[in-house]
C-alpha cells in the first residue's frame, strides 16, 4: 500500500462517513472505559441497551464495589462473558480508588494495567476521552484493512495497528479509526460486503477477487445436472463394469444357463 492509494482510501471513507464517531454511549472517561470493557465479543448495540440502566445505577467506582458480585453479574447478564467482566469491573474500580483517586488515568500504559483493559480498550479511551491520537483495531478495522490491502492477511492485530499508524497521518488516527469501523459495520460487512457498489473497488484486492468470481460463468448443465469435465467412459474407451447378480453371474450368463436347463428338459 503506497501513500497515494492510502490517501484515496482516507478521502473516500471521509466522504462516505463524515460524521463517524464512537457509538458507545457514555458521559465521561469512566463510563467509556466500562462500556469498551463490556463491548469485547459483543455488539455496541447490546452494550448500549445494558448501560442505559447500568450507568444510572452505577455512577462512580465506589458504586460498583457497594454491591455483591452476583448483583453486578445479573445487571450485565445480557453481555457475553458477563461473569468475567463483572469481576474485572470490580477489580478495576478498586484500583482506580486506591491508586488514582477514583479517576481514569490518562496514560496508555496505566490503562493497560487495569483488569479487563487491553491495548484496544486503552486506545479507545485515550483517543475519545482525552483527545490523544490513537488507532484502535477492532474486528471491523482489522477486516477492512486486510481486504483493502493495507495489511497482510496473516497480520496480527498489533501489526495491523502499526501499518495504519505508518500510513495514516497522526492527526487523523482517531477519526480514521471511527471511519474504518463505520465502513466495515455499514458497508464492507463480513458476509455481504457490497463490492459491486463500493467506491473503493478500484483499489481493493479482495473486492476485485470477489467480483471476478461472481462474473465467472456457471458450469453447463444437462437434464438438470452439472456436466462434469473430462471424457465419458465410452469416449475414453473404457467399458462400464458389468452388473453382476447375487449368484456371481451377469444377466447374459443367467439367460444362457436358463436355456441349457430348458433344453435338458
Tab-separated table of C-alpha atoms in Angstrom:
chain	number	residue	atom	x	y	z
A	1	UNK	CA	0.000	0.000	0.000
A	2	UNK	CA	1.512	3.322	-1.078
A	3	UNK	CA	0.750	6.840	0.150
A	4	UNK	CA	-1.331	7.774	-2.910
A	5	UNK	CA	-3.693	4.798	-2.530
A	6	UNK	CA	-3.943	5.352	1.204
A	7	UNK	CA	-4.887	8.984	0.691
A	8	UNK	CA	-7.553	7.904	-1.784
A	9	UNK	CA	-8.972	5.451	0.762
A	10	UNK	CA	-8.971	8.039	3.554
A	11	UNK	CA	-10.660	10.675	1.395
A	12	UNK	CA	-13.268	8.224	0.132
A	13	UNK	CA	-14.337	6.913	3.535
A	14	UNK	CA	-14.371	10.523	4.772
A	15	UNK	CA	-16.931	11.344	2.084
A	16	UNK	CA	-18.938	8.223	2.890
A	17	UNK	CA	-18.955	8.706	6.670
A	18	UNK	CA	-18.189	12.342	7.539
A	19	UNK	CA	-19.910	12.030	10.931
A	20	UNK	CA	-18.329	8.767	12.062
A	21	UNK	CA	-17.955	8.646	15.837
A	22	UNK	CA	-17.803	6.365	18.860
A	23	UNK	CA	-21.194	4.652	19.077
A	24	UNK	CA	-20.812	3.526	22.683
A	25	UNK	CA	-22.930	5.819	24.845
A	26	UNK	CA	-21.015	7.440	27.698
A	27	UNK	CA	-20.807	10.701	29.623
A	28	UNK	CA	-17.259	10.587	30.983
A	29	UNK	CA	-13.956	8.639	30.760
A	30	UNK	CA	-15.034	6.161	33.453
A	31	UNK	CA	-18.267	5.224	31.678
A	32	UNK	CA	-16.381	4.924	28.394
A	33	UNK	CA	-13.873	2.565	29.996
A	34	UNK	CA	-16.669	0.377	31.360
A	35	UNK	CA	-18.534	0.431	28.027
A	36	UNK	CA	-15.475	-0.579	25.998
A	37	UNK	CA	-14.665	-3.320	28.502
A	38	UNK	CA	-18.191	-4.675	28.084
A	39	UNK	CA	-18.007	-4.469	24.284
A	40	UNK	CA	-15.447	-7.263	23.929
A	41	UNK	CA	-17.097	-10.001	21.820
A	42	UNK	CA	-20.363	-8.066	21.973
A	43	UNK	CA	-22.080	-5.520	19.736
A	44	UNK	CA	-22.211	-1.829	20.605
A	45	UNK	CA	-25.984	-2.000	20.280
A	46	UNK	CA	-26.272	-4.595	23.049
A	47	UNK	CA	-23.814	-2.724	25.256
A	48	UNK	CA	-25.816	0.486	24.913
A	49	UNK	CA	-29.006	-1.314	25.921
A	50	UNK	CA	-27.311	-2.609	29.068
A	51	UNK	CA	-25.530	0.616	30.009
A	52	UNK	CA	-28.745	2.630	29.632
A	53	UNK	CA	-29.759	1.333	33.076
A	54	UNK	CA	-26.307	0.337	34.339
A	55	UNK	CA	-24.947	3.891	34.234
A	56	UNK	CA	-27.935	5.186	36.162
A	57	UNK	CA	-27.374	2.695	38.959
A	58	UNK	CA	-23.549	2.889	38.992
A	59	UNK	CA	-22.084	6.369	38.529
A	60	UNK	CA	-18.617	6.012	40.103
A	61	UNK	CA	-16.168	3.235	41.078
A	62	UNK	CA	-17.468	3.131	44.649
A	63	UNK	CA	-20.931	2.181	43.387
A	64	UNK	CA	-19.635	-0.974	41.700
A	65	UNK	CA	-17.965	-2.042	44.932
A	66	UNK	CA	-21.054	-1.379	47.032
A	67	UNK	CA	-22.948	-4.386	45.645
A	68	UNK	CA	-22.231	-8.126	45.727
A	69	UNK	CA	-20.542	-9.535	42.634
A	70	UNK	CA	-23.651	-11.624	41.896
A	71	UNK	CA	-25.786	-8.492	41.692
A	72	UNK	CA	-23.444	-6.846	39.228
A	73	UNK	CA	-23.348	-10.054	37.178
A	74	UNK	CA	-27.119	-10.017	36.992
A	75	UNK	CA	-27.115	-6.374	35.871
A	76	UNK	CA	-24.917	-7.184	32.863
A	77	UNK	CA	-26.185	-10.708	32.194
A	78	UNK	CA	-27.126	-9.886	28.581
A	79	UNK	CA	-23.448	-9.237	27.826
A	80	UNK	CA	-21.237	-12.105	26.703
A	81	UNK	CA	-18.723	-13.297	29.308
A	82	UNK	CA	-20.649	-11.305	31.907
A	83	UNK	CA	-19.188	-13.119	34.921
A	84	UNK	CA	-15.597	-12.413	33.948
A	85	UNK	CA	-16.422	-8.829	33.009
A	86	UNK	CA	-18.255	-8.183	36.282
A	87	UNK	CA	-15.237	-9.407	38.239
A	88	UNK	CA	-12.905	-7.178	36.196
A	89	UNK	CA	-15.136	-4.149	36.716
A	90	UNK	CA	-14.947	-4.531	40.491
A	91	UNK	CA	-11.175	-5.120	40.414
A	92	UNK	CA	-10.738	-2.129	38.110
A	93	UNK	CA	-12.876	0.049	40.379
A	94	UNK	CA	-10.782	-0.883	43.415
A	95	UNK	CA	-7.551	0.047	41.630
A	96	UNK	CA	-8.964	3.385	40.462
A	97	UNK	CA	-9.910	4.245	44.048
A	98	UNK	CA	-6.648	3.080	45.612
A	99	UNK	CA	-4.219	4.478	43.017
A	100	UNK	CA	-5.929	7.233	41.055
A	101	UNK	CA	-8.432	8.852	43.435
A	102	UNK	CA	-11.308	7.259	41.571
A	103	UNK	CA	-10.321	8.789	38.218
A	104	UNK	CA	-9.387	7.028	34.979
A	105	UNK	CA	-5.675	7.562	34.237
A	106	UNK	CA	-4.735	9.372	31.041
A	107	UNK	CA	-1.585	7.358	30.378
A	108	UNK	CA	-1.893	4.465	27.969
A	109	UNK	CA	0.496	2.306	29.991
A	110	UNK	CA	-1.511	2.856	33.167
A	111	UNK	CA	-4.755	1.951	31.412
A	112	UNK	CA	-3.440	-1.365	30.113
A	113	UNK	CA	-2.569	-2.378	33.678
A	114	UNK	CA	-6.232	-2.254	34.663
A	115	UNK	CA	-8.112	-5.605	34.738
A	116	UNK	CA	-10.052	-6.199	31.535
A	117	UNK	CA	-8.374	-3.297	29.718
A	118	UNK	CA	-6.214	-4.337	26.780
A	119	UNK	CA	-4.439	-2.301	24.135
A	120	UNK	CA	-7.572	-1.771	22.033
A	121	UNK	CA	-9.624	-0.540	25.008
A	122	UNK	CA	-6.814	1.776	26.092
A	123	UNK	CA	-6.570	3.211	22.563
A	124	UNK	CA	-10.305	3.920	22.508
A	125	UNK	CA	-10.222	5.601	25.915
A	126	UNK	CA	-7.198	7.844	25.336
A	127	UNK	CA	-8.404	8.915	21.879
A	128	UNK	CA	-12.055	9.544	22.723
A	129	UNK	CA	-11.856	10.658	26.348
A	130	UNK	CA	-8.532	12.518	26.339
A	131	UNK	CA	-8.071	13.509	22.655
A	132	UNK	CA	-4.791	11.625	22.325
A	133	UNK	CA	-4.371	10.339	18.733
A	134	UNK	CA	-4.665	6.543	18.579
A	135	UNK	CA	-5.933	3.806	16.275
A	136	UNK	CA	-7.863	1.038	17.980
A	137	UNK	CA	-8.095	-2.106	15.856
A	138	UNK	CA	-11.352	-3.964	16.391
A	139	UNK	CA	-12.853	-6.683	14.211
A	140	UNK	CA	-14.155	-4.174	11.624
A	141	UNK	CA	-10.880	-2.253	11.329
A	142	UNK	CA	-8.911	-5.478	11.013
A	143	UNK	CA	-11.218	-6.955	8.361
A	144	UNK	CA	-11.370	-3.801	6.246
A	145	UNK	CA	-7.621	-3.165	6.474
A	146	UNK	CA	-6.852	-6.648	5.206
A	147	UNK	CA	-9.446	-6.581	2.441
A	148	UNK	CA	-8.176	-3.247	1.138
A	149	UNK	CA	-4.588	-4.449	1.181
A	150	UNK	CA	-3.492	-2.016	3.877
A	151	UNK	CA	-2.396	-5.007	5.940
A	152	UNK	CA	-1.484	-8.582	5.102
A	153	UNK	CA	-3.980	-11.392	5.588
A	154	UNK	CA	-1.883	-13.036	8.289
A	155	UNK	CA	-1.012	-9.843	10.187
A	156	UNK	CA	-1.761	-9.784	13.902
A	157	UNK	CA	-3.948	-7.044	15.377
A	158	UNK	CA	-0.840	-5.210	16.571
A	159	UNK	CA	0.754	-5.441	13.125
A	160	UNK	CA	-2.418	-4.010	11.544
A	161	UNK	CA	-2.307	-1.131	14.022
A	162	UNK	CA	1.349	-0.409	13.227
A	163	UNK	CA	0.707	-0.410	9.479
A	164	UNK	CA	-2.174	2.043	9.894
A	165	UNK	CA	-0.103	4.291	12.147
A	166	UNK	CA	2.609	4.371	9.491
A	167	UNK	CA	0.275	5.135	6.581
A	168	UNK	CA	-2.239	7.478	8.230
A	169	UNK	CA	-1.195	10.979	9.365
A	170	UNK	CA	-1.099	11.125	13.170
A	171	UNK	CA	-3.690	13.884	13.364
A	172	UNK	CA	-6.121	11.589	11.503
A	173	UNK	CA	-5.629	8.450	13.602
A	174	UNK	CA	-8.722	8.789	15.771
A	175	UNK	CA	-11.171	9.821	13.059
A	176	UNK	CA	-9.772	7.151	10.722
A	177	UNK	CA	-10.457	4.555	13.406
A	178	UNK	CA	-14.109	5.639	13.529
A	179	UNK	CA	-14.484	5.823	9.747
A	180	UNK	CA	-12.985	2.388	9.210
A	181	UNK	CA	-15.411	0.994	11.791
A	182	UNK	CA	-18.366	2.631	10.046
A	183	UNK	CA	-17.104	1.421	6.657
A	184	UNK	CA	-16.841	-2.141	7.969
A	185	UNK	CA	-20.046	-2.083	10.006
A	186	UNK	CA	-22.359	-0.481	7.461
A	187	UNK	CA	-20.771	-1.132	4.044
A	188	UNK	CA	-17.935	-3.666	3.845
A	189	UNK	CA	-19.727	-6.204	6.010
A	190	UNK	CA	-18.300	-9.590	6.909
A	191	UNK	CA	-20.838	-11.633	4.899
A	192	UNK	CA	-22.185	-9.203	2.274
A	193	UNK	CA	-19.558	-6.541	1.580
A	194	UNK	CA	-21.398	-4.942	-1.348
A	195	UNK	CA	-18.372	-4.877	-3.638
A	196	UNK	CA	-20.428	-4.056	-6.751
A	197	UNK	CA	-21.398	-0.669	-5.280
A	198	UNK	CA	-18.137	0.099	-3.490
A	199	UNK	CA	-16.311	3.310	-4.456
A	200	UNK	CA	-13.044	1.660	-3.362
A	201	UNK	CA	-13.339	-1.334	-5.682
A	202	UNK	CA	-10.571	0.063	-7.902
A	203	UNK	CA	-8.000	-0.285	-5.103
A	204	UNK	CA	-9.425	-3.302	-3.258
A	205	UNK	CA	-7.747	-6.671	-3.990
A	206	UNK	CA	-10.431	-8.610	-2.135
A	207	UNK	CA	-13.232	-6.778	-3.929
A	208	UNK	CA	-11.727	-7.468	-7.351
A	209	UNK	CA	-11.354	-11.140	-6.475
A	210	UNK	CA	-14.976	-11.366	-5.362
A	211	UNK	CA	-16.273	-9.588	-8.462
A	212	UNK	CA	-14.218	-11.838	-10.731
A	213	UNK	CA	-15.655	-14.915	-9.033
A	214	UNK	CA	-19.183	-13.510	-9.374
A	215	UNK	CA	-18.718	-12.974	-13.140
A	216	UNK	CA	-17.338	-16.480	-13.741
A	217	UNK	CA	-19.876	-18.452	-15.851
A	218	UNK	CA	-21.649	-21.323	-14.168
A	219	UNK	CA	-20.837	-24.872	-15.403
A	220	UNK	CA	-23.043	-26.224	-18.202
A	221	UNK	CA	-25.979	-28.349	-17.089
A	222	UNK	CA	-27.692	-31.300	-18.755
A	223	UNK	CA	-31.020	-32.685	-17.610
A	224	UNK	CA	-30.818	-30.536	-14.501
A	225	UNK	CA	-27.349	-31.838	-13.543
A	226	UNK	CA	-23.962	-30.236	-13.962
A	227	UNK	CA	-21.873	-31.807	-16.726
A	228	UNK	CA	-18.538	-32.942	-15.366
A	229	UNK	CA	-15.405	-32.043	-17.232
A	230	UNK	CA	-13.399	-34.798	-18.930
A	231	UNK	CA	-14.228	-37.754	-21.188
A	232	UNK	CA	-17.050	-40.172	-20.603
A	233	UNK	CA	-16.352	-43.863	-20.137
A	234	UNK	CA	-17.361	-44.529	-23.740
A	235	UNK	CA	-15.183	-41.715	-25.086
A	236	UNK	CA	-12.188	-42.925	-23.119
A	237	UNK	CA	-12.574	-46.439	-24.491
A	238	UNK	CA	-13.243	-47.936	-21.095
A	239	UNK	CA	-16.257	-50.212	-20.830
A	240	UNK	CA	-18.617	-49.840	-17.929
A	241	UNK	CA	-18.330	-52.602	-15.332
A	242	UNK	CA	-20.844	-55.408	-15.837
A	243	UNK	CA	-23.719	-55.707	-13.439
A	244	UNK	CA	-23.261	-58.939	-11.530
A	245	UNK	CA	-26.165	-60.841	-9.986
A	246	UNK	CA	-26.205	-62.184	-6.451
A	247	UNK	CA	-25.083	-65.569	-7.799
A	248	UNK	CA	-21.954	-64.075	-9.239
A	249	UNK	CA	-23.099	-64.144	-12.908
A	250	UNK	CA	-24.186	-61.345	-15.197
A	251	UNK	CA	-27.551	-61.239	-16.922
A	252	UNK	CA	-26.343	-62.856	-20.173
A	253	UNK	CA	-24.809	-65.783	-18.325
A	254	UNK	CA	-28.024	-66.313	-16.344
A	255	UNK	CA	-30.041	-66.430	-19.579
A	256	UNK	CA	-27.584	-68.945	-21.084
A	257	UNK	CA	-27.891	-71.209	-18.023
A	258	UNK	CA	-31.678	-70.979	-18.232
A	259	UNK	CA	-31.650	-72.006	-21.893
A	260	UNK	CA	-29.438	-75.018	-21.152
A	261	UNK	CA	-31.769	-76.077	-18.381
A	262	UNK	CA	-34.822	-75.871	-20.658
A	263	UNK	CA	-33.074	-77.929	-23.329
A	264	UNK	CA	-32.289	-80.701	-20.881
A	265	UNK	CA	-35.956	-80.972	-20.051
